[in-house]
Tab-separated table of C-alpha atoms and ligand atoms in Angstrom:
chain	number	residue	atom	x	y	z
A	1	MET	CA	16.958	-12.121	29.832
A	2	ARG	CA	13.701	-13.726	28.676
A	3	ILE	CA	13.713	-17.412	27.862
A	4	LEU	CA	10.932	-19.293	26.089
A	5	ALA	CA	11.026	-22.811	27.559
A	6	ILE	CA	9.438	-25.996	26.232
A	7	GLU	CA	8.819	-29.265	28.116
A	8	SER	CA	7.392	-32.466	26.628
A	9	SER	CA	9.201	-35.323	28.389
A	10	CYS	CA	6.144	-37.250	29.554
A	11	ASP	CA	2.421	-36.479	29.408
A	12	GLU	CA	2.290	-32.693	29.765
A	13	THR	CA	2.895	-30.381	26.812
A	14	ALA	CA	4.206	-27.219	28.431
A	15	ALA	CA	5.657	-23.844	27.472
A	16	ALA	CA	6.617	-20.850	29.606
A	17	VAL	CA	8.416	-17.545	29.485
A	18	VAL	CA	10.783	-16.933	32.407
A	19	GLU	CA	12.806	-13.797	33.066
A	20	ASN	CA	16.323	-14.041	34.517
A	21	GLY	CA	15.648	-17.513	35.885
A	22	ARG	CA	13.425	-16.268	38.676
A	23	THR	CA	10.299	-14.551	37.354
A	24	VAL	CA	7.536	-16.470	35.591
A	25	LEU	CA	5.916	-14.319	32.887
A	26	SER	CA	3.709	-17.164	31.650
A	27	ASN	CA	3.316	-20.883	32.310
A	28	VAL	CA	1.023	-22.991	30.112
A	29	ILE	CA	0.409	-26.726	30.563
A	30	ALA	CA	-1.738	-28.962	28.360
A	31	SER	CA	-2.207	-32.173	30.338
A	32	GLN	CA	-2.931	-35.528	28.728
A	33	VAL	CA	-3.805	-37.207	32.039
A	34	LYS	CA	-7.471	-37.821	31.168
A	35	GLU	CA	-6.547	-39.762	28.045
A	36	HIS	CA	-3.863	-41.907	29.701
A	37	GLN	CA	-6.233	-42.625	32.608
A	38	LEU	CA	-8.140	-44.917	30.244
A	39	TYR	CA	-5.068	-47.197	30.154
A	40	GLY	CA	-3.969	-46.862	33.791
A	41	GLY	CA	-0.659	-45.187	32.840
A	42	VAL	CA	1.141	-43.188	30.166
A	43	VAL	CA	1.035	-44.760	26.684
A	44	PRO	CA	4.199	-43.406	24.994
A	45	GLU	CA	2.882	-43.422	21.420
A	46	ILE	CA	-0.274	-41.548	22.402
A	47	ALA	CA	1.834	-39.068	24.393
A	48	SER	CA	3.986	-38.267	21.338
A	49	ARG	CA	0.958	-37.722	19.111
A	50	ARG	CA	-0.774	-35.462	21.598
A	51	HIS	CA	2.402	-33.401	22.069
A	52	ALA	CA	2.652	-32.919	18.310
A	53	GLU	CA	-0.977	-31.728	18.195
A	54	ALA	CA	-0.726	-29.431	21.218
A	55	ILE	CA	2.702	-27.849	20.999
A	56	SER	CA	2.015	-24.968	18.593
A	57	GLY	CA	-1.010	-23.774	20.539
A	58	VAL	CA	0.736	-24.133	23.888
A	59	VAL	CA	3.778	-22.109	22.751
A	60	GLN	CA	1.567	-19.424	21.215
A	61	LYS	CA	-0.439	-19.162	24.434
A	62	ALA	CA	2.743	-18.913	26.526
A	63	LEU	CA	3.887	-15.968	24.383
A	64	ALA	CA	0.436	-14.345	24.415
A	65	ASP	CA	0.088	-14.723	28.204
A	66	ALA	CA	3.475	-13.008	28.612
A	67	ASP	CA	2.258	-10.298	26.250
A	68	MET	CA	5.161	-11.034	23.924
A	69	THR	CA	5.996	-12.246	20.449
A	70	LEU	CA	8.987	-14.351	19.428
A	71	ASP	CA	10.811	-11.087	18.684
A	72	ASP	CA	10.866	-10.339	22.425
A	73	VAL	CA	12.500	-13.668	23.321
A	74	ASP	CA	16.274	-13.847	23.978
A	75	ALA	CA	16.692	-17.636	23.893
A	76	VAL	CA	14.768	-20.891	23.484
A	77	ALA	CA	15.192	-23.684	26.044
A	78	VAL	CA	14.006	-27.258	25.855
A	79	THR	CA	14.013	-30.447	27.908
A	80	TYR	CA	16.229	-32.878	25.955
A	81	ALA	CA	16.537	-35.707	28.577
A	82	PRO	CA	15.528	-37.875	30.344
A	83	GLY	CA	12.029	-38.979	29.384
A	84	LEU	CA	9.972	-40.766	26.745
A	85	ILE	CA	12.039	-40.483	23.609
A	86	GLY	CA	9.174	-39.827	21.169
A	87	ALA	CA	7.660	-37.281	23.542
A	88	LEU	CA	10.979	-35.470	24.082
A	89	LEU	CA	11.640	-35.321	20.346
A	90	VAL	CA	8.486	-33.267	19.750
A	91	GLY	CA	9.682	-30.515	22.077
A	92	VAL	CA	13.288	-30.718	20.906
A	93	ASN	CA	12.360	-30.416	17.245
A	94	TYR	CA	9.907	-27.609	17.880
A	95	ALA	CA	12.491	-25.674	19.903
A	96	LYS	CA	15.133	-26.225	17.228
A	97	SER	CA	12.862	-24.821	14.529
A	98	LEU	CA	12.077	-21.718	16.591
A	99	ALA	CA	15.756	-21.155	17.385
A	100	TYR	CA	16.715	-21.601	13.729
A	101	ALA	CA	13.928	-19.408	12.374
A	102	LYS	CA	14.664	-16.543	14.761
A	103	GLY	CA	18.450	-16.997	15.093
A	104	LEU	CA	18.120	-17.511	18.848
A	105	PRO	CA	20.435	-19.466	21.171
A	106	LEU	CA	19.128	-22.949	21.977
A	107	ILE	CA	19.618	-24.111	25.582
A	108	PRO	CA	19.338	-27.837	26.410
A	109	VAL	CA	17.902	-28.546	29.877
A	110	HIS	CA	17.984	-31.789	31.869
A	111	HIS	CA	14.476	-32.539	33.182
A	112	LEU	CA	15.570	-33.277	36.762
A	113	ARG	CA	17.711	-30.134	36.899
A	114	GLY	CA	14.489	-28.366	35.920
A	115	HIS	CA	12.622	-29.942	38.838
A	116	VAL	CA	15.344	-28.685	41.202
A	117	ALA	CA	15.089	-25.196	39.645
A	118	ALA	CA	11.329	-25.009	40.352
A	119	ASN	CA	12.528	-23.998	43.807
A	120	TYR	CA	14.312	-20.897	42.459
A	121	LEU	CA	10.866	-19.711	41.367
A	122	SER	CA	9.185	-20.494	44.693
A	123	HIS	CA	12.095	-19.264	46.851
A	124	PRO	CA	13.769	-16.155	45.406
A	125	GLU	CA	16.445	-16.248	48.119
A	126	LEU	CA	17.491	-19.865	47.459
A	127	GLU	CA	21.015	-20.356	46.130
A	128	PRO	CA	23.281	-23.413	45.959
A	129	PRO	CA	24.818	-25.224	47.703
A	130	PHE	CA	21.953	-27.279	49.146
A	131	LEU	CA	20.763	-30.845	49.476
A	132	CYS	CA	17.875	-31.832	47.191
A	133	LEU	CA	15.604	-34.860	47.296
A	134	VAL	CA	14.290	-35.295	43.750
A	135	VAL	CA	11.218	-37.537	43.785
A	136	SER	CA	9.319	-37.974	40.545
A	137	GLY	CA	7.506	-40.691	38.630
A	138	GLY	CA	10.723	-41.876	37.013
A	139	HIS	CA	13.487	-40.915	39.457
A	140	THR	CA	14.413	-40.829	43.129
A	141	HIS	CA	17.705	-39.043	43.734
A	142	LEU	CA	19.436	-37.455	46.698
A	143	VAL	CA	21.593	-34.774	45.163
A	144	ARG	CA	24.034	-32.229	46.504
A	145	VAL	CA	23.486	-29.174	44.339
A	146	ASN	CA	27.002	-27.736	44.521
A	147	ASP	CA	26.216	-24.949	42.109
A	148	TYR	CA	23.432	-24.194	39.611
A	149	THR	CA	24.938	-26.555	37.031
A	150	ASP	CA	27.093	-28.770	39.252
A	151	PHE	CA	25.500	-31.796	40.928
A	152	THR	CA	26.746	-34.723	43.003
A	153	VAL	CA	24.409	-37.721	43.291
A	154	LEU	CA	24.619	-39.082	46.842
A	155	GLY	CA	21.994	-41.784	46.486
A	156	LYS	CA	19.390	-43.055	44.048
A	157	THR	CA	16.891	-45.835	43.663
A	158	ARG	CA	18.085	-49.274	42.618
A	159	ASP	CA	14.672	-50.257	41.243
A	160	ASP	CA	11.347	-48.364	41.274
A	161	ALA	CA	11.217	-44.605	41.702
A	162	ALA	CA	9.117	-43.453	44.672
A	163	GLY	CA	6.391	-42.099	42.361
A	164	GLU	CA	6.413	-45.270	40.286
A	165	ALA	CA	5.969	-47.425	43.422
A	166	LEU	CA	3.121	-45.176	44.625
A	167	ASP	CA	1.478	-45.303	41.177
A	168	LYS	CA	1.712	-49.101	40.895
A	169	ALA	CA	0.489	-49.754	44.436
A	170	ALA	CA	-2.355	-47.269	43.932
A	171	ARG	CA	-3.364	-48.983	40.703
A	172	ALA	CA	-3.498	-52.328	42.532
A	173	MET	CA	-5.826	-50.632	45.045
A	174	GLY	CA	-8.116	-49.613	42.186
A	175	LEU	CA	-7.178	-45.921	42.115
A	176	PRO	CA	-6.961	-44.002	38.805
A	177	TYR	CA	-3.753	-42.684	37.201
A	178	PRO	CA	-1.761	-40.798	38.470
A	179	GLY	CA	-1.944	-43.060	41.503
A	180	GLY	CA	0.351	-41.060	43.784
A	181	LEU	CA	-2.001	-38.096	43.735
A	182	HIS	CA	-5.109	-40.212	44.419
A	183	LEU	CA	-3.302	-42.240	47.085
A	184	ASP	CA	-2.398	-38.987	48.841
A	185	LYS	CA	-6.102	-38.050	49.003
A	186	MET	CA	-7.338	-41.496	50.002
A	187	ALA	CA	-4.662	-41.975	52.682
A	188	GLN	CA	-5.919	-38.927	54.559
A	189	THR	CA	-8.809	-41.010	55.906
A	190	GLY	CA	-6.673	-44.103	56.663
A	191	ASP	CA	-4.651	-45.304	59.643
A	192	PRO	CA	-0.908	-45.106	58.824
A	193	ALA	CA	-0.108	-47.569	61.637
A	194	ALA	CA	-2.546	-50.288	60.510
A	195	PHE	CA	-0.033	-52.248	58.375
A	196	ARG	CA	3.684	-52.812	58.929
A	197	PHE	CA	6.251	-52.742	56.126
A	198	PRO	CA	9.895	-53.798	56.118
A	199	VAL	CA	12.559	-51.080	55.839
A	200	PRO	CA	14.623	-51.913	52.736
A	201	ARG	CA	18.371	-51.316	52.862
A	202	VAL	CA	20.889	-51.458	50.050
A	203	ASP	CA	24.086	-53.200	51.188
A	204	GLY	CA	27.074	-50.876	51.150
A	205	ALA	CA	25.065	-47.910	49.867
A	206	PRO	CA	23.038	-46.518	52.784
A	207	LEU	CA	21.784	-43.514	50.812
A	208	ASP	CA	20.428	-45.605	47.918
A	209	PHE	CA	16.745	-46.506	47.821
A	210	SER	CA	14.738	-49.611	46.961
A	211	PHE	CA	10.960	-49.388	46.701
A	212	SER	CA	9.979	-52.413	44.640
A	213	GLY	CA	9.823	-54.772	47.659
A	214	LEU	CA	7.399	-52.455	49.457
A	215	LYS	CA	5.265	-52.141	46.342
A	216	THR	CA	5.192	-55.928	45.877
A	217	SER	CA	4.245	-56.352	49.517
A	218	VAL	CA	1.171	-54.136	48.974
A	219	ILE	CA	0.183	-56.069	45.858
A	220	ASN	CA	0.680	-59.429	47.623
A	221	GLN	CA	-1.429	-58.378	50.593
A	222	LEU	CA	-4.240	-57.352	48.231
A	223	HIS	CA	-4.010	-60.641	46.273
A	224	ASN	CA	-3.865	-62.786	49.416
A	225	ALA	CA	-6.940	-61.081	50.834
A	226	ALA	CA	-8.806	-61.443	47.516
A	227	GLN	CA	-7.950	-65.169	47.336
A	228	LYS	CA	-9.382	-65.663	50.818
A	229	GLY	CA	-12.486	-63.706	49.847
A	230	GLU	CA	-11.589	-60.957	52.306
A	231	THR	CA	-11.423	-57.245	51.625
A	232	LEU	CA	-8.725	-55.021	53.073
A	233	LYS	CA	-9.404	-51.475	54.145
A	234	THR	CA	-7.519	-49.829	51.298
A	235	GLU	CA	-7.502	-46.462	53.106
A	236	ASP	CA	-5.446	-48.069	55.893
A	237	LEU	CA	-3.211	-50.038	53.511
A	238	GLY	CA	-2.606	-46.914	51.395
A	239	ALA	CA	-1.915	-44.713	54.423
A	240	SER	CA	0.516	-47.272	55.887
A	241	PHE	CA	2.333	-47.749	52.568
A	242	LEU	CA	2.637	-44.002	52.027
A	243	GLN	CA	3.928	-43.593	55.576
A	244	ALA	CA	6.567	-46.277	54.951
A	245	VAL	CA	7.732	-44.605	51.708
A	246	VAL	CA	7.864	-41.172	53.363
A	247	ARG	CA	9.766	-42.563	56.346
A	248	ILE	CA	12.467	-43.922	54.026
A	249	LEU	CA	12.674	-40.655	52.071
A	250	CYS	CA	13.006	-38.635	55.282
A	251	ASP	CA	15.515	-41.004	56.925
A	252	HIS	CA	17.784	-40.981	53.884
A	253	THR	CA	17.527	-37.214	53.536
A	254	LYS	CA	18.477	-36.812	57.187
A	255	ALA	CA	21.474	-39.120	56.787
A	256	ALA	CA	22.611	-37.261	53.647
A	257	ALA	CA	22.253	-33.857	55.313
A	258	LEU	CA	24.276	-35.003	58.307
A	259	GLU	CA	26.921	-36.560	56.064
A	260	THR	CA	27.319	-33.496	53.842
A	261	GLY	CA	26.718	-30.840	56.482
A	262	CYS	CA	24.040	-29.234	54.257
A	263	LYS	CA	21.663	-27.184	56.372
A	264	THR	CA	19.284	-26.356	53.533
A	265	VAL	CA	17.015	-29.164	52.343
A	266	VAL	CA	15.032	-28.836	49.124
A	267	LEU	CA	12.328	-31.088	47.647
A	268	ALA	CA	11.662	-31.443	43.929
A	269	GLY	CA	9.548	-33.500	41.496
A	270	GLY	CA	5.927	-34.624	41.298
A	271	VAL	CA	5.989	-36.561	44.595
A	272	SER	CA	7.093	-33.406	46.438
A	273	ALA	CA	3.414	-32.395	46.188
A	274	ASN	CA	2.603	-35.198	48.624
A	275	SER	CA	1.022	-33.886	51.811
A	276	VAL	CA	2.573	-36.497	54.117
A	277	LEU	CA	6.071	-35.997	52.681
A	278	ARG	CA	5.777	-32.210	52.980
A	279	ARG	CA	4.564	-32.480	56.578
A	280	GLU	CA	7.145	-35.052	57.713
A	281	MET	CA	10.048	-33.290	56.003
A	282	LYS	CA	8.989	-30.034	57.677
A	283	ALA	CA	8.941	-31.757	61.075
A	284	LEU	CA	12.410	-33.220	60.436
A	285	CYS	CA	13.902	-29.906	59.326
A	286	ASP	CA	12.295	-27.965	62.172
A	287	LYS	CA	13.706	-30.438	64.665
A	288	GLN	CA	17.199	-30.256	63.150
A	289	ARG	CA	16.946	-26.474	62.615
A	290	TRP	CA	17.523	-26.869	58.893
A	291	GLN	CA	15.936	-24.631	56.307
A	292	LEU	CA	13.357	-26.444	54.127
A	293	CYS	CA	12.321	-25.296	50.641
A	294	LEU	CA	9.284	-26.866	48.997
A	295	PRO	CA	8.189	-25.981	45.460
A	296	ASP	CA	4.772	-24.306	45.256
A	297	LEU	CA	2.224	-27.028	44.442
A	298	PRO	CA	1.660	-26.002	40.778
A	299	LEU	CA	5.437	-26.218	40.201
A	300	CYS	CA	5.923	-29.727	41.672
A	301	GLY	CA	4.722	-31.635	38.609
A	302	ASP	CA	6.037	-31.264	35.080
A	303	ASN	CA	5.965	-27.691	33.761
A	304	ALA	CA	8.053	-25.484	31.505
A	305	ALA	CA	8.607	-22.623	33.975
A	306	MET	CA	11.088	-24.811	35.857
A	307	ILE	CA	12.887	-25.523	32.561
A	308	GLY	CA	13.087	-21.772	31.864
A	309	ALA	CA	14.508	-21.195	35.364
A	310	GLN	CA	17.268	-23.788	34.976
A	311	ALA	CA	17.928	-22.679	31.388
A	312	TYR	CA	18.995	-19.232	32.611
A	313	TYR	CA	21.745	-20.735	34.751
A	314	GLU	CA	22.771	-23.167	32.005
A	315	TYR	CA	23.038	-20.141	29.688
A	316	LEU	CA	25.192	-18.252	32.187
A	317	ALA	CA	27.422	-21.353	32.399
A	318	GLY	CA	27.862	-21.166	28.615
A	319	ARG	CA	25.671	-24.088	27.563
A	320	ARG	CA	24.274	-23.932	24.033
A	321	ALA	CA	22.955	-26.713	21.810
A	322	ALA	CA	23.652	-27.055	18.123
A	323	LEU	CA	20.755	-27.684	15.743
A	324	SER	CA	21.882	-31.315	15.729
A	325	LEU	CA	20.618	-31.619	19.352
A	326	ASN	CA	19.096	-35.038	20.018
A	327	ALA	CA	16.789	-36.295	22.781
A	328	TYR	CA	17.892	-38.980	25.271
A	329	ALA	CA	15.664	-41.347	27.231
A	330	THR	CA	18.248	-41.562	30.009
A	331	MET	CA	20.930	-39.110	31.091
A	332	PRO	CA	22.611	-38.707	34.508
A	333	ILE	CA	21.830	-35.379	36.179
A	334	GLU	CA	25.567	-34.677	36.605
A	335	GLN	CA	26.309	-35.039	32.908
A	336	SER	CA	26.407	-32.204	30.393
A	337	ILE	CA	26.125	-33.134	26.716
B	401	KG4	O1	7.709	-35.033	38.223
B	401	KG4	P1	6.485	-35.663	37.676
B	401	KG4	O2	5.305	-34.792	37.387
B	401	KG4	O3	6.816	-36.467	36.389
B	401	KG4	C1	8.008	-37.155	36.217
B	401	KG4	O4	9.031	-36.495	35.906
B	401	KG4	O5	7.999	-38.380	36.476
B	401	KG4	O6	6.067	-36.789	38.738
B	401	KG4	C2	4.954	-37.582	38.536
B	401	KG4	C3	4.777	-38.445	39.771
B	401	KG4	C4	3.730	-39.541	39.576
B	401	KG4	O7	4.282	-40.752	40.063
B	401	KG4	C5	2.581	-39.065	40.474
B	401	KG4	O8	1.810	-40.116	40.990
B	401	KG4	C6	3.337	-38.348	41.554
B	401	KG4	O9	4.339	-37.639	40.879
B	401	KG4	N1	2.493	-37.419	42.325
B	401	KG4	C7	2.239	-37.587	43.639
B	401	KG4	C8	1.393	-36.539	44.023
B	401	KG4	N2	1.153	-35.757	42.925
B	401	KG4	C9	1.848	-36.322	41.895
B	401	KG4	N3	2.667	-38.534	44.499
B	401	KG4	C10	2.244	-38.439	45.768
B	401	KG4	N4	1.424	-37.467	46.207
B	401	KG4	C11	0.983	-36.490	45.389
B	401	KG4	N5	0.182	-35.527	45.854
B	402	ZN	ZN1	9.111	-34.631	35.981
């Protein structure tokens, strides 16, 4: 079964053709990063406009790269939640028109389920159940993936997502958007033990996360130094902050794996591209003799191939959207509309 998938939840306009949930026939991404860099973050209105301009060309290229036309497609899939509402609506409306024009089934896909499914493309042998740490710009979730379309959230952030905290701290250090990526590069030359950070805990919910205190601590240290006319070595501050964030992510993942008995650990989302997180999670899993699955680097960030992968399993589970499908800025990963 060949699914044409569309993703437009944030600042990448993406389309892909995926066969049977596991084989990528094409994967096209038009990134808006350069434009949003001017403003230090994603400007929702600009994102929507750029999606509207790019989407036709991106979909056509995805079909051409797969050596196909719309007549060869068996279904259309689209990210309908969560994300920037105006951005999501561009993809949703485009997908609806294609499905209507060609009489094809329309499959609604949750963005975070898509991030999890990126691993089905990178690891053909991977099957649920497994434990997944989903770390993106907007979300930080520890999820037990019971089955392809059945999820139990074990823990999530109470404030900033991990990627959001990295982006905001990086911006305070003068790094361009997306900060997490640039912080990863800069931190490689810094000393991760140079600065100490508190370990935040959420009372009564040991698997939940809180990153805003750490982020504020970075910003305060920068401001305090500036007020005294001193300069901090941002490489060291960045490396120490990143180390603190990764330590929390790994500790919580370990606790969740022990609690659930899951021996397969999976990473997903843009922050799973982080070199320190990948290294530390590998060390943890090796030590515990757990299997670790990491998405290939090009599949960590937003893309439509991951949406096409998840869409296949949503289709098998009987999920179809009517042409009245709407987009939603927020939507729990466990919920099916
Ligand atoms: O999954 P994603 O592409 O978009 C959302 O769904 O949010 O994640 C974007 C996030 C941003 O916060 C970005 O800074 C972060 O992923 N990111 C990284 C790296 N590459 C992207 N964070 C740390 N290290 C990286 N190498
Ligand atoms: Zn994402």
